[in-house]
mmCIF file of C-alpha atoms in Angstrom:
data_model
loop_
_atom_site.group_PDB
_atom_site.id
_atom_site.type_symbol
_atom_site.label_atom_id
_atom_site.label_comp_id
_atom_site.label_asym_id
_atom_site.label_seq_id
_atom_site.Cartn_x
_atom_site.Cartn_y
_atom_site.Cartn_z
ATOM 1 C CA MET C 16 -3.901 -4.632 -96.460
ATOM 2 C CA THR C 17 -2.650 -5.570 -99.407
ATOM 3 C CA ALA C 18 1.328 -5.740 -101.250
ATOM 4 C CA GLU C 19 0.606 -2.951 -103.506
ATOM 5 C CA LEU C 20 -1.101 -1.168 -100.663
ATOM 6 C CA ILE C 21 1.999 -1.741 -98.412
ATOM 7 C CA ASP C 22 4.343 -0.038 -101.339
ATOM 8 C CA ASN C 23 2.042 2.978 -102.118
ATOM 9 C CA LEU C 24 1.368 3.732 -98.561
ATOM 10 C CA ALA C 25 5.415 3.619 -98.951
ATOM 11 C CA MET C 26 5.931 6.008 -101.906
ATOM 12 C CA ILE C 27 3.270 8.290 -100.410
ATOM 13 C CA GLU C 28 4.790 8.587 -96.545
ATOM 14 C CA GLN C 29 8.529 8.828 -98.618
ATOM 15 C CA SER C 30 6.514 12.115 -100.779
ATOM 16 C CA ALA C 31 5.221 13.623 -97.748
ATOM 17 C CA LYS C 32 7.980 13.572 -95.415
ATOM 18 C CA ASP C 33 10.653 14.047 -98.597
ATOM 19 C CA PHE C 34 7.896 17.713 -98.576
ATOM 20 C CA ALA C 35 7.377 18.386 -94.912
ATOM 21 C CA GLU C 36 11.651 17.973 -94.897
ATOM 22 C CA ALA C 37 12.434 20.877 -97.291
ATOM 23 C CA TYR C 38 9.139 22.919 -97.247
ATOM 24 C CA ILE C 39 8.058 22.929 -93.578
ATOM 25 C CA LYS C 40 10.673 22.078 -91.175
ATOM 26 C CA PRO C 41 12.918 24.782 -91.396
ATOM 27 C CA TYR C 42 10.158 27.132 -90.634
ATOM 28 C CA ILE C 43 8.030 25.416 -87.679
ATOM 29 C CA MET C 44 9.325 27.403 -85.150
ATOM 30 C CA GLU C 45 8.943 30.737 -86.625
ATOM 31 C CA TRP C 46 5.585 30.051 -87.693
ATOM 32 C CA ASP C 47 4.904 28.749 -84.208
ATOM 33 C CA GLU C 48 6.302 31.832 -82.443
ATOM 34 C CA SER C 49 4.660 34.506 -84.608
ATOM 35 C CA GLN C 50 1.573 32.414 -85.007
ATOM 36 C CA HIS C 51 2.068 33.052 -88.970
ATOM 37 C CA PHE C 52 -0.472 30.113 -91.296
ATOM 38 C CA PRO C 53 2.008 30.097 -94.328
ATOM 39 C CA ILE C 54 -0.721 30.388 -97.136
ATOM 40 C CA GLU C 55 1.956 29.954 -99.474
ATOM 41 C CA MET C 56 3.331 27.366 -98.797
ATOM 42 C CA PHE C 57 0.025 25.594 -98.504
ATOM 43 C CA HIS C 58 -0.324 26.501 -102.678
ATOM 44 C CA LYS C 59 2.998 24.545 -102.787
ATOM 45 C CA MET C 60 1.454 21.738 -101.044
ATOM 46 C CA GLY C 61 -1.700 21.892 -103.394
ATOM 47 C CA GLU C 62 0.860 21.229 -106.196
ATOM 48 C CA PHE C 63 2.251 17.994 -105.234
ATOM 49 C CA GLY C 64 -1.507 16.673 -104.214
ATOM 50 C CA PHE C 65 -1.815 16.630 -100.452
ATOM 51 C CA LEU C 66 -4.694 19.144 -100.786
ATOM 52 C CA GLY C 67 -7.037 16.767 -102.731
ATOM 53 C CA VAL C 68 -5.409 13.378 -101.546
ATOM 54 C CA LEU C 69 -9.527 11.793 -101.838
ATOM 55 C CA VAL C 70 -10.709 13.379 -104.784
ATOM 56 C CA PRO C 71 -11.412 11.829 -107.469
ATOM 57 C CA GLU C 72 -9.148 12.461 -110.528
ATOM 58 C CA GLU C 73 -11.586 13.996 -112.712
ATOM 59 C CA TYR C 74 -12.274 16.943 -110.188
ATOM 60 C CA GLY C 75 -8.694 17.607 -109.768
ATOM 61 C CA GLY C 76 -7.484 15.281 -107.367
ATOM 62 C CA VAL C 77 -5.264 12.101 -106.659
ATOM 63 C CA GLY C 78 -8.018 10.076 -106.109
ATOM 64 C CA LEU C 79 -6.953 8.142 -103.252
ATOM 65 C CA GLY C 80 -8.191 6.605 -100.203
ATOM 66 C CA TYR C 81 -8.217 7.225 -95.804
ATOM 67 C CA GLN C 82 -5.356 4.838 -95.885
ATOM 68 C CA GLU C 83 -2.820 7.145 -97.695
ATOM 69 C CA TYR C 84 -4.434 10.357 -96.796
ATOM 70 C CA ILE C 85 -3.999 9.007 -93.068
ATOM 71 C CA SER C 86 -0.417 8.222 -94.099
ATOM 72 C CA VAL C 87 -0.049 12.072 -95.562
ATOM 73 C CA ILE C 88 -1.091 13.539 -92.681
ATOM 74 C CA VAL C 89 0.881 11.341 -90.265
ATOM 75 C CA GLU C 90 4.530 12.142 -92.064
ATOM 76 C CA ILE C 91 3.425 15.973 -92.358
ATOM 77 C CA GLY C 92 2.098 15.718 -88.688
ATOM 78 C CA LYS C 93 5.512 14.159 -87.350
ATOM 79 C CA VAL C 94 6.867 17.384 -88.160
ATOM 80 C CA CYS C 95 4.520 20.167 -87.553
ATOM 81 C CA GLY C 96 0.977 19.492 -85.960
ATOM 82 C CA SER C 97 0.245 22.817 -87.153
ATOM 83 C CA ILE C 98 0.837 22.050 -90.365
ATOM 84 C CA GLY C 99 -1.309 18.628 -90.305
ATOM 85 C CA LEU C 100 -4.655 19.646 -88.560
ATOM 86 C CA SER C 101 -4.539 22.694 -91.476
ATOM 87 C CA VAL C 102 -3.881 19.983 -94.275
ATOM 88 C CA ALA C 103 -6.967 17.087 -92.156
ATOM 89 C CA ALA C 104 -9.536 20.364 -91.984
ATOM 90 C CA HIS C 105 -9.103 21.120 -95.990
ATOM 91 C CA ASN C 106 -9.695 17.642 -96.934
ATOM 92 C CA SER C 107 -11.829 16.309 -94.497
ATOM 93 C CA LEU C 108 -14.242 18.939 -93.852
ATOM 94 C CA CYS C 109 -14.885 21.593 -96.686
ATOM 95 C CA THR C 110 -13.908 19.387 -99.425
ATOM 96 C CA ASN C 111 -15.482 16.275 -98.289
ATOM 97 C CA HIS C 112 -18.517 18.091 -97.686
ATOM 98 C CA ILE C 113 -18.718 19.337 -101.347
ATOM 99 C CA LEU C 114 -17.665 15.993 -102.935
ATOM 100 C CA SER C 115 -19.900 14.446 -100.555
ATOM 101 C CA PHE C 116 -22.921 16.146 -101.001
ATOM 102 C CA GLY C 117 -22.380 18.421 -103.569
ATOM 103 C CA ASN C 118 -24.124 18.393 -106.653
ATOM 104 C CA GLU C 119 -21.986 18.022 -110.140
ATOM 105 C CA GLU C 120 -21.861 21.923 -110.922
ATOM 106 C CA GLN C 121 -20.724 22.407 -107.452
ATOM 107 C CA LYS C 122 -18.018 19.245 -107.546
ATOM 108 C CA GLN C 123 -17.053 21.372 -111.063
ATOM 109 C CA LYS C 124 -16.292 24.793 -110.027
ATOM 110 C CA TYR C 125 -14.852 24.161 -106.082
ATOM 111 C CA LEU C 126 -13.070 20.872 -105.779
ATOM 112 C CA PRO C 127 -10.675 21.430 -108.772
ATOM 113 C CA LYS C 128 -9.554 24.398 -107.309
ATOM 114 C CA LEU C 129 -9.284 23.105 -103.415
ATOM 115 C CA ALA C 130 -7.645 20.253 -104.773
ATOM 116 C CA SER C 131 -4.367 22.221 -106.546
ATOM 117 C CA GLY C 132 -4.178 24.428 -103.324
ATOM 118 C CA GLU C 133 -5.333 27.798 -105.579
ATOM 119 C CA TRP C 134 -8.314 27.969 -102.837
ATOM 120 C CA ILE C 135 -8.127 26.663 -99.019
ATOM 121 C CA GLY C 136 -11.330 25.402 -97.642
ATOM 122 C CA ALA C 137 -13.245 26.215 -93.900
ATOM 123 C CA TRP C 138 -15.797 24.846 -92.287
ATOM 124 C CA GLY C 139 -18.114 26.273 -89.590
ATOM 125 C CA LEU C 140 -20.537 24.329 -87.690
ATOM 126 C CA THR C 141 -19.243 25.418 -84.097
ATOM 127 C CA GLU C 142 -20.911 28.636 -82.900
ATOM 128 C CA PRO C 143 -19.564 31.017 -79.344
ATOM 129 C CA ASN C 144 -22.446 29.466 -77.373
ATOM 130 C CA THR C 145 -23.138 26.299 -79.598
ATOM 131 C CA GLY C 146 -20.159 23.642 -80.174
ATOM 132 C CA SER C 147 -21.540 19.635 -79.658
ATOM 133 C CA ASP C 148 -24.723 21.100 -78.903
ATOM 134 C CA ALA C 149 -25.801 22.332 -82.544
ATOM 135 C CA GLY C 150 -29.012 22.193 -82.580
ATOM 136 C CA ARG C 151 -29.229 25.249 -80.797
ATOM 137 C CA MET C 152 -27.081 27.791 -83.284
ATOM 138 C CA LYS C 153 -28.052 30.967 -83.714
ATOM 139 C CA CYS C 154 -26.577 31.163 -86.600
ATOM 140 C CA VAL C 155 -29.443 31.411 -88.878
ATOM 141 C CA ALA C 156 -30.585 31.778 -92.583
ATOM 142 C CA VAL C 157 -33.544 33.249 -94.132
ATOM 143 C CA GLN C 158 -35.028 32.618 -97.986
ATOM 144 C CA ASP C 159 -35.836 35.868 -99.558
ATOM 145 C CA GLY C 160 -37.024 35.141 -102.927
ATOM 146 C CA ASP C 161 -34.174 32.972 -104.362
ATOM 147 C CA TYR C 162 -31.474 34.328 -102.459
ATOM 148 C CA TYR C 163 -30.754 33.125 -98.387
ATOM 149 C CA ILE C 164 -30.233 36.272 -95.674
ATOM 150 C CA LEU C 165 -27.210 34.366 -93.365
ATOM 151 C CA ASN C 166 -27.013 35.985 -90.528
ATOM 152 C CA GLY C 167 -24.360 35.065 -87.072
ATOM 153 C CA THR C 168 -21.353 34.594 -85.905
ATOM 154 C CA LYS C 169 -18.878 30.842 -86.399
ATOM 155 C CA ASN C 170 -15.755 30.641 -84.089
ATOM 156 C CA PHE C 171 -12.904 28.338 -83.990
ATOM 157 C CA ILE C 172 -12.967 27.608 -87.168
ATOM 158 C CA THR C 173 -10.017 26.739 -88.882
ATOM 159 C CA HIS C 174 -9.237 29.185 -91.709
ATOM 160 C CA GLY C 175 -11.741 31.364 -90.788
ATOM 161 C CA LYS C 176 -9.796 34.330 -92.057
ATOM 162 C CA SER C 177 -7.661 33.406 -95.117
ATOM 163 C CA GLY C 178 -10.121 30.074 -96.183
ATOM 164 C CA HIS C 179 -11.376 31.306 -99.801
ATOM 165 C CA VAL C 180 -14.520 28.907 -99.713
ATOM 166 C CA ALA C 181 -15.958 27.761 -96.432
ATOM 167 C CA VAL C 182 -18.852 24.869 -95.957
ATOM 168 C CA VAL C 183 -21.282 26.784 -93.415
ATOM 169 C CA ILE C 184 -24.250 25.078 -91.457
ATOM 170 C CA ALA C 185 -26.741 27.558 -90.765
ATOM 171 C CA ARG C 186 -30.547 27.145 -88.848
ATOM 172 C CA THR C 187 -33.181 27.203 -91.627
ATOM 173 C CA GLY C 188 -35.873 25.813 -89.264
ATOM 174 C CA GLU C 189 -36.442 25.682 -86.038
ATOM 175 C CA LEU C 190 -34.677 25.289 -82.970
ATOM 176 C CA LEU C 191 -33.432 21.720 -81.937
ATOM 177 C CA ASP C 192 -34.740 19.862 -85.327
ATOM 178 C CA SER C 193 -32.281 17.742 -86.528
ATOM 179 C CA HIS C 194 -33.706 18.500 -90.076
ATOM 180 C CA GLY C 195 -33.547 22.332 -89.513
ATOM 181 C CA MET C 196 -30.399 23.025 -90.856
ATOM 182 C CA THR C 197 -28.753 23.889 -94.378
ATOM 183 C CA ALA C 198 -25.287 23.511 -95.693
ATOM 184 C CA PHE C 199 -24.295 26.192 -97.887
ATOM 185 C CA VAL C 200 -21.547 27.127 -100.011
ATOM 186 C CA VAL C 201 -20.188 31.044 -99.188
ATOM 187 C CA GLU C 202 -16.959 32.194 -101.138
ATOM 188 C CA ARG C 203 -14.826 34.728 -99.899
ATOM 189 C CA GLY C 204 -15.295 38.225 -101.128
ATOM 190 C CA THR C 205 -19.295 37.236 -100.803
ATOM 191 C CA PRO C 206 -20.803 40.810 -99.055
ATOM 192 C CA GLY C 207 -21.613 40.509 -95.732
ATOM 193 C CA PHE C 208 -19.142 37.511 -95.093
ATOM 194 C CA SER C 209 -16.115 38.739 -93.246
ATOM 195 C CA GLY C 210 -14.019 37.107 -90.837
ATOM 196 C CA GLY C 211 -13.273 37.949 -87.454
ATOM 197 C CA LYS C 212 -11.399 37.756 -84.086
ATOM 198 C CA LYS C 213 -8.236 35.065 -84.737
ATOM 199 C CA GLU C 214 -7.262 33.092 -81.219
ATOM 200 C CA ASN C 215 -3.985 33.039 -79.683
ATOM 201 C CA LYS C 216 -3.689 29.791 -78.902
ATOM 202 C CA LEU C 217 -1.989 27.210 -76.196
ATOM 203 C CA GLY C 218 -0.569 25.553 -79.497
ATOM 204 C CA MET C 219 -1.451 24.480 -83.084
ATOM 205 C CA ARG C 220 -0.560 28.600 -83.407
ATOM 206 C CA ALA C 221 0.635 28.250 -87.610
ATOM 207 C CA SER C 222 -3.214 26.737 -87.967
ATOM 208 C CA GLU C 223 -5.683 29.819 -88.166
ATOM 209 C CA THR C 224 -8.139 29.394 -85.989
ATOM 210 C CA ALA C 225 -10.618 32.623 -86.345
ATOM 211 C CA GLU C 226 -14.269 33.489 -86.369
ATOM 212 C CA MET C 227 -16.669 33.883 -89.593
ATOM 213 C CA VAL C 228 -19.318 36.644 -89.328
ATOM 214 C CA PHE C 229 -22.327 36.638 -91.189
ATOM 215 C CA ASP C 230 -24.228 40.420 -91.583
ATOM 216 C CA ASN C 231 -26.694 39.950 -93.896
ATOM 217 C CA CYS C 232 -25.139 38.449 -96.067
ATOM 218 C CA ARG C 233 -27.086 37.262 -99.186
ATOM 219 C CA ILE C 234 -26.353 33.693 -100.917
ATOM 220 C CA HIS C 235 -28.087 32.362 -103.857
ATOM 221 C CA LYS C 236 -30.154 29.292 -103.575
ATOM 222 C CA ASN C 237 -28.189 27.351 -105.940
ATOM 223 C CA GLN C 238 -25.272 27.507 -103.009
ATOM 224 C CA VAL C 239 -27.145 24.990 -101.489
ATOM 225 C CA LEU C 240 -25.588 21.691 -100.421
ATOM 226 C CA GLY C 241 -27.757 18.505 -101.115
ATOM 227 C CA GLU C 242 -31.278 19.384 -99.953
ATOM 228 C CA VAL C 243 -32.461 21.801 -97.587
ATOM 229 C CA GLY C 244 -32.511 20.963 -94.116
ATOM 230 C CA ASP C 245 -30.359 17.844 -94.755
ATOM 231 C CA GLY C 246 -27.283 20.496 -93.078
ATOM 232 C CA PHE C 247 -26.901 18.718 -89.696
ATOM 233 C CA ILE C 248 -27.736 15.090 -91.064
ATOM 234 C CA GLN C 249 -24.975 15.875 -93.578
ATOM 235 C CA SER C 250 -22.312 17.532 -91.088
ATOM 236 C CA LEU C 251 -22.409 14.026 -88.757
ATOM 237 C CA LYS C 252 -21.120 12.199 -91.507
ATOM 238 C CA VAL C 253 -18.394 14.226 -92.186
ATOM 239 C CA LEU C 254 -17.644 14.598 -89.100
ATOM 240 C CA ASP C 255 -16.840 10.719 -89.188
ATOM 241 C CA GLY C 256 -13.786 11.194 -91.923
ATOM 242 C CA GLY C 257 -13.369 14.479 -89.971
ATOM 243 C CA ARG C 258 -12.470 12.064 -86.646
ATOM 244 C CA ILE C 259 -10.265 9.697 -88.283
ATOM 245 C CA SER C 260 -8.457 12.747 -89.581
ATOM 246 C CA ILE C 261 -7.941 14.375 -86.013
ATOM 247 C CA ALA C 262 -6.779 10.211 -84.720
ATOM 248 C CA ALA C 263 -4.332 10.554 -87.110
ATOM 249 C CA VAL C 264 -2.996 14.229 -85.915
ATOM 250 C CA SER C 265 -2.637 12.857 -82.616
ATOM 251 C CA LEU C 266 -0.755 10.000 -84.270
ATOM 252 C CA ALA C 267 2.127 11.787 -86.244
ATOM 253 C CA ILE C 268 2.107 13.956 -82.804
ATOM 254 C CA ALA C 269 2.593 10.534 -80.823
ATOM 255 C CA LYS C 270 5.550 9.699 -82.969
ATOM 256 C CA GLY C 271 6.744 13.166 -83.495
ATOM 257 C CA ALA C 272 7.101 12.959 -80.122
ATOM 258 C CA TYR C 273 8.089 9.159 -79.883
ATOM 259 C CA GLU C 274 11.128 9.253 -81.868
ATOM 260 C CA ALA C 275 12.195 12.211 -80.231
ATOM 261 C CA ALA C 276 12.690 10.911 -77.364
ATOM 262 C CA VAL C 277 14.264 7.580 -78.668
ATOM 263 C CA LYS C 278 16.925 9.674 -80.289
ATOM 264 C CA TYR C 279 17.492 11.514 -77.493
ATOM 265 C CA ALA C 280 17.582 9.140 -74.779
ATOM 266 C CA GLN C 281 19.757 6.625 -77.119
ATOM 267 C CA GLU C 282 22.416 10.351 -76.873
ATOM 268 C CA ARG C 283 22.020 11.420 -73.731
ATOM 269 C CA GLU C 284 24.946 10.145 -70.889
ATOM 270 C CA GLN C 285 24.239 10.190 -67.276
ATOM 271 C CA PHE C 286 26.485 8.190 -64.654
ATOM 272 C CA GLY C 287 28.551 6.748 -67.486
ATOM 273 C CA LYS C 288 25.652 5.250 -69.927
ATOM 274 C CA THR C 289 22.923 6.543 -72.091
ATOM 275 C CA ILE C 290 19.441 7.197 -70.169
ATOM 276 C CA SER C 291 18.065 4.245 -72.477
ATOM 277 C CA LYS C 292 19.838 1.591 -70.284
ATOM 278 C CA PHE C 293 18.440 3.203 -67.688
ATOM 279 C CA GLN C 294 14.803 0.810 -66.528
ATOM 280 C CA ALA C 295 13.016 4.097 -65.598
ATOM 281 C CA ILE C 296 13.584 5.169 -69.495
ATOM 282 C CA SER C 297 13.167 2.011 -71.231
ATOM 283 C CA PHE C 298 9.811 1.064 -69.814
ATOM 284 C CA LYS C 299 8.573 4.752 -70.658
ATOM 285 C CA LEU C 300 9.290 3.893 -74.227
ATOM 286 C CA ALA C 301 7.930 0.989 -74.372
ATOM 287 C CA ASP C 302 4.794 2.025 -73.424
ATOM 288 C CA MET C 303 4.671 4.944 -75.317
ATOM 289 C CA SER C 304 5.934 2.563 -78.494
ATOM 290 C CA THR C 305 2.665 0.334 -77.514
ATOM 291 C CA LYS C 306 -0.008 3.034 -77.172
ATOM 292 C CA ILE C 307 0.659 4.216 -80.678
ATOM 293 C CA GLU C 308 0.906 0.476 -82.151
ATOM 294 C CA ALA C 309 -3.141 0.437 -80.764
ATOM 295 C CA ALA C 310 -4.339 4.110 -81.847
ATOM 296 C CA GLU C 311 -2.490 3.232 -85.395
ATOM 297 C CA LEU C 312 -4.340 -0.081 -85.611
ATOM 298 C CA LEU C 313 -7.471 1.752 -84.356
ATOM 299 C CA THR C 314 -7.275 4.721 -86.611
ATOM 300 C CA ARG C 315 -6.479 2.025 -90.183
ATOM 301 C CA GLN C 316 -9.426 0.115 -89.021
ATOM 302 C CA ALA C 317 -11.791 3.311 -89.057
ATOM 303 C CA ALA C 318 -10.137 4.273 -92.357
ATOM 304 C CA ASN C 319 -10.727 0.435 -93.964
ATOM 305 C CA LEU C 320 -14.519 0.731 -92.959
ATOM 306 C CA LYS C 321 -14.953 3.940 -94.587
ATOM 307 C CA ASN C 322 -13.030 3.262 -97.677
ATOM 308 C CA GLN C 323 -15.375 0.588 -98.006
ATOM 309 C CA GLY C 324 -18.319 2.958 -97.458
ATOM 310 C CA GLN C 325 -19.318 0.912 -94.459
ATOM 311 C CA LYS C 326 -20.540 2.974 -91.099
ATOM 312 C CA CYS C 327 -17.580 3.384 -89.019
ATOM 313 C CA THR C 328 -18.972 6.464 -86.120
ATOM 314 C CA LYS C 329 -17.908 3.981 -83.239
ATOM 315 C CA GLN C 330 -14.329 3.022 -84.400
ATOM 316 C CA SER C 331 -13.654 6.774 -86.016
ATOM 317 C CA ALA C 332 -14.946 8.186 -82.222
ATOM 318 C CA MET C 333 -12.589 5.420 -80.391
ATOM 319 C CA ALA C 334 -9.792 6.306 -83.349
ATOM 320 C CA LYS C 335 -9.813 9.902 -82.434
ATOM 321 C CA TYR C 336 -10.599 9.604 -78.555
ATOM 322 C CA TYR C 337 -7.510 7.213 -78.405
ATOM 323 C CA ALA C 338 -5.331 8.530 -80.030
ATOM 324 C CA SER C 339 -5.619 11.943 -78.822
ATOM 325 C CA GLU C 340 -5.300 11.013 -74.917
ATOM 326 C CA ILE C 341 -2.401 9.076 -75.316
ATOM 327 C CA ALA C 342 -0.856 11.821 -78.159
ATOM 328 C CA CYS C 343 -1.220 14.241 -74.195
ATOM 329 C CA GLN C 344 0.534 11.397 -72.527
ATOM 330 C CA ILE C 345 3.369 10.201 -75.218
ATOM 331 C CA SER C 346 4.082 13.764 -75.260
ATOM 332 C CA ASN C 347 4.310 14.513 -71.462
ATOM 333 C CA GLU C 348 6.427 11.296 -71.395
ATOM 334 C CA ALA C 349 8.675 12.484 -74.163
ATOM 335 C CA VAL C 350 9.404 16.336 -72.124
ATOM 336 C CA GLN C 351 10.054 13.994 -69.284
ATOM 337 C CA ILE C 352 13.040 12.054 -70.759
ATOM 338 C CA PHE C 353 14.323 15.169 -72.103
ATOM 339 C CA GLY C 354 14.455 16.262 -68.868
ATOM 340 C CA GLY C 355 15.025 20.734 -68.418
ATOM 341 C CA TYR C 356 16.041 20.617 -72.189
ATOM 342 C CA GLY C 357 11.993 19.009 -72.529
ATOM 343 C CA TYR C 358 10.539 22.352 -71.266
ATOM 344 C CA THR C 359 12.437 24.898 -73.771
ATOM 345 C CA LYS C 360 12.339 25.796 -77.400
ATOM 346 C CA ASP C 361 15.766 24.107 -78.789
ATOM 347 C CA PHE C 362 14.496 20.639 -78.540
ATOM 348 C CA PRO C 363 11.041 19.680 -80.559
ATOM 349 C CA VAL C 364 8.781 18.043 -77.009
ATOM 350 C CA GLU C 365 7.589 21.397 -76.108
ATOM 351 C CA LYS C 366 6.268 21.642 -78.983
ATOM 352 C CA PHE C 367 4.451 18.464 -79.343
ATOM 353 C CA TYR C 368 3.502 18.918 -76.065
ATOM 354 C CA ARG C 369 1.149 21.506 -76.765
ATOM 355 C CA ASP C 370 -0.003 20.411 -79.704
ATOM 356 C CA ALA C 371 -0.935 17.516 -78.629
ATOM 357 C CA LYS C 372 -3.749 18.988 -76.756
ATOM 358 C CA LEU C 373 -5.758 20.249 -78.955
ATOM 359 C CA CYS C 374 -6.515 16.755 -80.154
ATOM 360 C CA THR C 375 -8.945 16.048 -77.650
ATOM 361 C CA ILE C 376 -10.414 18.323 -77.620
ATOM 362 C CA GLY C 377 -11.513 19.964 -82.188
ATOM 363 C CA GLU C 378 -14.034 17.942 -83.455
ATOM 364 C CA GLY C 379 -15.713 16.579 -80.561
ATOM 365 C CA THR C 380 -13.958 16.451 -77.305
ATOM 366 C CA SER C 381 -12.967 13.236 -75.549
ATOM 367 C CA GLU C 382 -16.159 12.953 -73.339
ATOM 368 C CA ILE C 383 -18.218 13.604 -76.456
ATOM 369 C CA GLN C 384 -16.188 10.796 -78.080
ATOM 370 C CA LYS C 385 -17.293 8.661 -75.502
ATOM 371 C CA VAL C 386 -21.211 9.823 -75.566
ATOM 372 C CA VAL C 387 -20.632 8.793 -79.025
ATOM 373 C CA ILE C 388 -19.447 5.414 -78.369
ATOM 374 C CA ALA C 389 -21.497 4.518 -75.129
ATOM 375 C CA ARG C 390 -24.633 5.057 -77.652
ATOM 376 C CA ASP C 391 -23.273 2.625 -80.123
ATOM 377 C CA ILE C 392 -23.094 0.279 -78.108
ATOM 378 C CA LEU C 393 -25.467 0.640 -75.973
ATOM 379 C CA ARG C 394 -28.329 1.091 -78.793
#
């Protein structure tokens, strides 16, 4: 990294850290216990530029790159993984899909509202019976003159009930045809579009996860993103950036749990000295720190390729796979270092422990990341 970028990252990190301390930290357990999605706080976040990090200034964003974006997610996610996850989904999925594949009219219409936080975005690919096997999706859009009639259900959608606009991928061609799916922009309030069941989750409880239901939902053809039939191909490219986002959320959780463990180990006394003086604890901290460094390097490497417009499928999958797995390991070790207190909600590590697991599942499980990596290296 250049000296200029390092200075820029330090300034952005401090801004995100200050925001998280002031507007997120006081409420994290309240939101977690009640599963409250704090949409008012997200509107405030938009005022600070955190919801349009990658959006060019001409569309109301701050026009930064993936390195700065990672830093924003990490500083917010270190305080609350749920909020970090929602920031990631809003930026990298819905907003980035429109930025990457929308026409000029669509960009002018949607990006300023998304970047400012006036609108919250959702992105719908997953269905009840099709996760990574998206080619078998049952959500279908049938053309009817200048409109498409959309029917079906999407599930496990971040902001599925509260999002003001969603990018939805639906089948417009034959089953299993990779060019048989199309991306649409659908606004909340469109007849036939509603939110369904909200999931009751182990972790990430302040990040809304819900169904999106389409019942004879009429969408004008000008809401198609890119070309008809390109929706799945577009999604694969969007997911490259999405995996970097989840790697960043994972990194945030790992760092948050690690920093809490270091602080506690230096304060907690047993047998006349702090527990950090015991090799069993200090070696745990050494392992945790090493894994975090490796995860960050992988994540930053993928971001560098993304910034340069180069193919980063393998690198983003590696970053997502490794960072998410070590987030689980490190949060587990943090609970162990805290002992009995780590199992209570009076200390932060139990929440990091619960939140971390989602990172090994969302936007492609660890097993799917191995498939992506293996396919690339054996091609």
